[in-house]
Coordinates of C-alpha atoms and ligand atoms in Angstrom, one line a residue:
M14 CA -35.0 9.9 23.5
T15 CA -33.7 10.8 20.1
A16 CA -30.2 9.7 19.1
A17 CA -27.4 12.2 19.4
I18 CA -26.8 12.2 15.7
E19 CA -29.3 11.0 13.1
I20 CA -28.1 10.6 9.5
D21 CA -30.5 9.5 6.8
G22 CA -29.5 9.1 3.2
L23 CA -27.1 12.0 3.4
A24 CA -25.6 12.9 0.0
K25 CA -23.1 15.6 -1.2
R26 CA -21.3 16.1 -4.5
Y27 CA -18.5 18.3 -5.6
G28 CA -19.1 18.6 -9.3
A29 CA -18.4 15.1 -10.7
I30 CA -17.2 13.8 -7.4
E31 CA -19.7 12.0 -5.2
A32 CA -18.2 12.7 -1.7
L33 CA -21.2 11.3 0.2
G34 CA -23.4 8.7 -1.6
G35 CA -26.4 8.5 0.7
V36 CA -25.1 7.4 4.1
S37 CA -27.4 6.5 7.1
V38 CA -26.7 5.8 10.7
N39 CA -27.8 6.9 14.2
V40 CA -25.2 7.7 16.8
E41 CA -26.5 7.1 20.4
R42 CA -25.9 9.5 23.2
G43 CA -22.6 8.9 25.0
E44 CA -21.2 6.8 22.2
V45 CA -17.7 7.0 20.9
F46 CA -18.4 6.4 17.2
G47 CA -15.5 6.1 14.7
L48 CA -15.5 6.9 11.0
I49 CA -12.7 4.7 9.7
G50 CA -11.5 5.0 6.1
P51 CA -8.7 6.1 3.8
D52 CA -8.0 9.6 2.5
G53 CA -10.9 10.8 0.2
A54 CA -13.5 8.4 1.8
G55 CA -15.7 11.4 2.6
K56 CA -15.1 11.7 6.4
S57 CA -14.4 15.4 6.4
T58 CA -17.4 16.1 4.2
L59 CA -19.6 14.3 6.6
F60 CA -18.2 16.2 9.5
R61 CA -18.7 19.5 7.7
V62 CA -22.3 18.8 7.0
L63 CA -23.0 17.7 10.6
V64 CA -21.4 20.9 12.1
T65 CA -23.4 23.0 9.6
L66 CA -20.5 24.4 7.6
L67 CA -21.6 22.7 4.4
L68 CA -25.1 22.1 2.9
P69 CA -26.0 18.6 1.9
D70 CA -27.5 17.9 -1.6
G71 CA -29.8 15.2 -0.4
G72 CA -31.1 13.3 2.6
R73 CA -31.3 14.7 6.1
A74 CA -29.3 14.9 9.3
A75 CA -30.0 16.1 12.8
V76 CA -27.8 16.7 15.9
E77 CA -29.5 16.4 19.2
G78 CA -32.8 16.4 17.3
L79 CA -31.9 19.7 15.5
D80 CA -31.9 19.7 11.7
V81 CA -28.5 20.6 10.2
V82 CA -30.1 22.9 7.6
K83 CA -33.0 24.5 9.4
E84 CA -31.6 24.8 12.9
Y85 CA -28.0 25.3 12.2
K86 CA -27.6 28.2 14.7
K87 CA -28.8 26.2 17.6
I88 CA -26.5 23.3 16.6
R89 CA -23.4 25.5 16.6
S90 CA -23.7 26.3 20.3
R91 CA -24.1 22.6 21.2
V92 CA -21.3 21.0 19.3
G93 CA -17.5 21.1 19.5
Y94 CA -15.6 20.7 16.2
M95 CA -12.0 20.0 15.8
P96 CA -11.2 20.1 12.0
G97 CA -8.5 18.0 10.4
R98 CA -6.3 20.9 9.9
F99 CA -5.4 22.9 12.9
S100 CA -8.0 25.4 13.9
L101 CA -5.8 27.4 16.2
Y102 CA -4.6 31.0 15.7
P103 CA -0.9 30.4 15.3
D104 CA 0.2 33.9 16.5
L105 CA -1.8 33.8 19.7
T106 CA -0.4 32.1 22.8
V107 CA -1.9 28.9 24.2
E108 CA -3.8 30.9 26.8
E109 CA -5.1 33.5 24.3
N110 CA -6.4 30.8 22.0
L111 CA -8.4 29.2 24.8
R112 CA -9.8 32.5 26.0
L113 CA -10.7 33.5 22.4
F114 CA -12.7 30.3 21.9
A115 CA -14.4 30.8 25.2
T116 CA -15.4 34.4 24.3
L117 CA -16.7 33.3 20.9
F118 CA -19.1 31.0 22.7
R119 CA -19.9 33.6 25.4
V120 CA -18.6 31.5 28.2
T121 CA -15.5 32.0 30.5
V122 CA -12.6 29.7 30.8
E123 CA -13.1 29.7 34.6
E124 CA -16.7 28.4 34.5
N125 CA -15.8 25.3 32.3
Y126 CA -12.3 24.8 33.4
A127 CA -13.1 21.5 35.2
L128 CA -14.0 19.9 31.8
V129 CA -10.6 20.7 30.2
R130 CA -8.4 20.4 33.3
G131 CA -7.1 17.0 32.4
I132 CA -6.1 18.1 28.9
Y133 CA -5.3 21.7 29.2
G134 CA -3.5 21.2 32.5
Q135 CA -0.6 19.6 30.6
L136 CA -0.2 22.8 28.5
E137 CA -0.3 25.2 31.4
P138 CA 3.5 25.4 31.7
F139 CA 3.5 26.6 28.1
R140 CA 0.6 29.0 28.3
H141 CA 2.6 32.0 27.1
R142 CA 4.0 30.1 24.1
R143 CA 2.6 30.9 20.7
A144 CA 0.5 28.1 19.3
A145 CA 2.7 28.0 16.2
A146 CA 5.6 26.9 18.4
L147 CA 3.9 23.9 19.9
S148 CA 4.6 20.2 18.9
G149 CA 2.0 18.3 17.0
G150 CA 0.7 16.5 20.1
M151 CA 0.5 19.7 22.1
K152 CA -1.3 21.5 19.3
Q153 CA -3.9 18.7 19.3
K154 CA -4.4 19.0 23.0
L155 CA -4.9 22.8 22.7
A156 CA -7.3 22.3 19.8
L157 CA -9.3 19.8 21.8
S158 CA -9.4 22.1 24.8
C159 CA -10.7 24.9 22.5
A160 CA -13.3 22.6 21.0
L161 CA -14.5 21.7 24.5
I162 CA -14.4 25.0 26.4
H163 CA -18.1 25.8 25.8
R164 CA -19.1 22.4 27.2
P165 CA -20.6 20.9 24.0
S166 CA -22.8 17.8 24.3
V167 CA -21.5 16.4 21.0
L168 CA -17.9 16.5 20.0
F169 CA -16.7 16.1 16.4
L170 CA -13.1 15.3 15.9
D171 CA -11.8 15.0 12.4
E172 CA -8.6 12.9 12.3
P173 CA -7.3 14.1 15.7
T174 CA -4.4 11.6 15.7
T175 CA -3.1 12.1 12.2
G176 CA 0.5 13.3 12.2
V177 CA 0.7 12.9 16.0
D178 CA 3.3 10.8 17.7
P179 CA 2.2 7.4 19.2
V180 CA 2.4 8.5 22.8
S181 CA 0.3 11.6 22.2
R182 CA -2.1 9.4 20.2
E183 CA -2.7 7.1 23.2
E184 CA -3.1 10.1 25.5
L185 CA -5.7 11.5 23.2
W186 CA -7.7 8.3 23.2
E187 CA -7.5 8.2 27.0
M188 CA -8.9 11.7 27.1
L189 CA -11.8 10.7 24.8
R190 CA -12.7 7.9 27.1
D191 CA -12.7 10.4 30.0
L192 CA -15.0 12.8 28.0
K193 CA -17.3 9.8 27.3
R194 CA -17.5 9.1 31.0
Q195 CA -18.7 12.7 31.4
G196 CA -21.6 12.0 29.0
I197 CA -20.3 13.6 25.9
T198 CA -21.1 12.0 22.5
I199 CA -18.0 11.7 20.3
L200 CA -17.8 11.3 16.5
V201 CA -14.2 10.7 15.6
S202 CA -12.5 9.9 12.3
T203 CA -9.2 8.2 11.7
P204 CA -7.3 6.7 8.8
Y205 CA -5.6 4.3 11.3
M206 CA -7.6 1.1 11.3
N207 CA -6.0 -0.1 14.5
E208 CA -7.7 2.8 16.3
A209 CA -11.1 1.3 15.5
R210 CA -10.9 -1.0 18.5
L211 CA -11.0 2.0 20.8
C212 CA -14.5 3.0 19.5
D213 CA -17.8 1.7 20.8
R214 CA -19.0 1.4 17.2
V215 CA -17.5 2.2 13.8
A216 CA -18.5 2.9 10.3
L217 CA -16.0 1.6 7.7
M218 CA -16.1 4.2 5.0
Q219 CA -14.9 4.2 1.4
S220 CA -15.8 6.4 -1.6
G221 CA -18.6 8.2 0.1
R222 CA -20.3 5.0 1.4
F223 CA -20.5 3.0 4.6
L224 CA -19.2 -0.6 3.9
D225 CA -20.5 -1.7 7.3
V226 CA -21.5 -0.2 10.7
A227 CA -21.0 -2.3 13.9
T228 CA -18.9 -2.8 17.0
P229 CA -15.2 -3.6 16.2
R230 CA -15.8 -7.1 17.5
E231 CA -18.8 -7.6 15.3
I232 CA -16.9 -6.4 12.2
V233 CA -14.2 -9.0 12.8
E234 CA -16.8 -11.7 13.5
R235 CA -18.7 -10.9 10.3
H236 CA -15.9 -10.4 7.9
G237 CA -12.8 -11.9 9.5
R238 CA -11.4 -14.8 7.5
T239 CA -8.6 -17.3 8.4
T240 CA -5.5 -15.1 8.2
W241 CA -1.8 -16.2 8.0
A242 CA 1.1 -13.9 8.7
A243 CA 4.1 -14.6 6.5
R244 CA 7.7 -13.4 6.8
G245 CA 10.9 -14.1 4.8
E246 CA 14.2 -12.6 3.8
H247 CA 13.0 -10.6 0.8
M248 CA 9.7 -9.2 1.8
S249 CA 8.8 -7.3 -1.4
R250 CA 9.5 -10.4 -3.6
L251 CA 7.7 -12.6 -1.1
L252 CA 4.6 -10.4 -1.5
L253 CA 4.6 -10.9 -5.3
D254 CA 5.2 -14.6 -5.1
L255 CA 2.5 -15.1 -2.4
R256 CA 0.0 -13.2 -4.5
A257 CA 0.8 -15.3 -7.6
N258 CA 0.3 -18.6 -5.7
P259 CA -3.0 -20.3 -6.5
A260 CA -3.6 -21.1 -2.8
V261 CA -3.6 -17.4 -1.9
E262 CA -6.8 -15.4 -2.4
R263 CA -5.4 -12.1 -1.1
C264 CA -2.1 -10.9 0.4
F265 CA -1.0 -7.5 1.6
A266 CA 1.8 -6.0 3.6
F267 CA 1.0 -5.5 7.2
G268 CA 3.8 -4.0 9.4
D269 CA 6.7 -6.4 9.3
R270 CA 4.7 -9.3 8.0
H271 CA 2.4 -10.1 5.0
H272 CA -1.2 -11.0 5.8
V273 CA -2.4 -13.9 3.6
T274 CA -6.0 -14.9 3.1
P275 CA -5.7 -18.5 2.0
R276 CA -8.2 -20.2 -0.3
A277 CA -10.3 -23.1 1.0
G278 CA -8.1 -26.3 1.4
A279 CA -4.8 -24.4 1.3
S280 CA -2.1 -25.9 3.4
M281 CA 0.4 -23.7 5.4
P282 CA 3.4 -26.2 5.1
R283 CA 2.8 -26.6 1.4
L284 CA 2.7 -22.8 0.8
R285 CA 6.0 -22.5 2.8
E286 CA 7.6 -25.3 0.7
E287 CA 6.4 -23.6 -2.5
M288 CA 7.9 -20.3 -1.4
E289 CA 11.2 -22.1 -0.5
A290 CA 11.2 -23.8 -3.9
L291 CA 11.1 -20.3 -5.5
G292 CA 14.3 -19.5 -3.6
H293 CA 12.9 -17.7 -0.5
R294 CA 14.8 -18.3 2.7
Q295 CA 13.8 -18.3 6.3
V296 CA 10.1 -18.4 5.4
E297 CA 7.9 -18.3 8.4
I298 CA 4.1 -18.6 8.1
R299 CA 1.8 -18.8 11.1
E300 CA -1.9 -18.3 11.8
T301 CA -2.9 -14.9 13.2
L302 CA -6.1 -13.2 14.2
P303 CA -7.7 -11.0 11.6
G304 CA -8.0 -7.3 12.5
I305 CA -10.1 -4.4 11.2
E306 CA -7.7 -3.7 8.4
D307 CA -7.9 -7.3 7.2
C308 CA -11.7 -7.0 7.3
F309 CA -11.6 -3.7 5.4
I310 CA -9.5 -5.1 2.6
Q311 CA -11.7 -8.2 2.6
I312 CA -14.9 -6.2 2.1
V313 CA -13.4 -3.9 -0.5
G314 CA -12.0 -6.9 -2.4
Q315 CA -15.3 -8.7 -2.3
Q316 CA -17.1 -5.7 -3.7
K317 CA -14.7 -5.4 -6.5
Q318 CA -15.3 -9.1 -7.4
E319 CA -19.0 -8.5 -7.3
A320 CA -18.9 -5.4 -9.4
Ligands
LIG404 P1 -11.7 12.4 3.8 O1 -11.9 13.3 4.9 O2 -12.1 11.0 4.1 O3 -10.2 12.4 3.3 P2 -13.1 14.2 2.1 O4 -14.5 14.4 2.6 O5 -12.1 15.3 2.4 O6 -12.6 12.8 2.5 O7 -13.2 14.1 0.5 C1 -14.1 13.2 -0.2 C2 -13.9 13.4 -1.7 O8 -14.4 14.7 -2.0 C3 -12.5 13.3 -2.2 O9 -12.5 12.8 -3.4 C4 -12.1 14.8 -2.3 O10 -11.0 14.9 -3.2 C5 -13.3 15.5 -2.6 N1 -13.4 16.9 -2.1 C6 -13.4 17.2 -0.8 N2 -13.5 18.6 -0.7 C7 -13.7 19.1 -1.9 C8 -13.9 20.4 -2.5 N3 -14.0 21.5 -1.7 N4 -14.0 20.5 -3.8 C9 -13.9 19.4 -4.6 N5 -13.7 18.1 -4.2 C10 -13.6 18.0 -2.9

């Protein structure tokens, strides 16, 4: 059986900007596949090519075995797409939005209601409210319901959790797992690296290229280095002093700690002493497990060194 999504050397330029520099991957049926990368990495461009809204300049891609250029009409009825910016009609009510999307795809809300019940059910009390008046989290749930109402086999979600509160984010990922159980293939993008662990596989993306494609666990196994978490009274000064220390290969701010990649032979107590000698107080350094963000920074840093 063919993969749900096949991407082979896909390229796209906007004038001088290379938004996709020849990316390749196969997404298997029923996978939750994450595109993880910062703003401008090329995630939206890849989505727009796959849902047939943008023509590629090179390479090829197919969704459910259908070519994105030659068979775009067939693809459109099989996929659900939730763009990064809200796709809803702000002046229509919640219910009118859902009915409109159903009509566009020549289905009825009633025939496919079971698929969206878990998501749309939470919005039913507000079904007469205009979409413009919904909270960010509720808008996302409505947009997801609209993207699903024609029962697509492949779902494309471009940054569904950006600008959404943490509780709604978790709920959204829970919904995606539920859709996966129903056999739907999901390609989802996010700038939040900690969401990578919720995907079956991820592509780490930067400047139109895939840095690596693997399961979240494999990414950490391949690229994870010894990582120390450091804290002190003056965090911004500590960051600069850690970076300047010869025992430190790399250091970046991570939540309320700094993550340090030590060089071979570095000693944790010695680094703490050296920070204290520079006037830092209450310095705490301990070993921590590297995450996807550490790996991302590691790979990008390595590439810069090699370039
Ligand atoms: P992401 O979704 O990861 O933020 P995009 O695919 O939106 O990335 O953008 C990739 C690159 O292409 C960025 O440098 C962006 O500025 C550029 N870009 C995106 N859309 C256009 C456009 N319509 N015209 C010109 N440049 C664009």
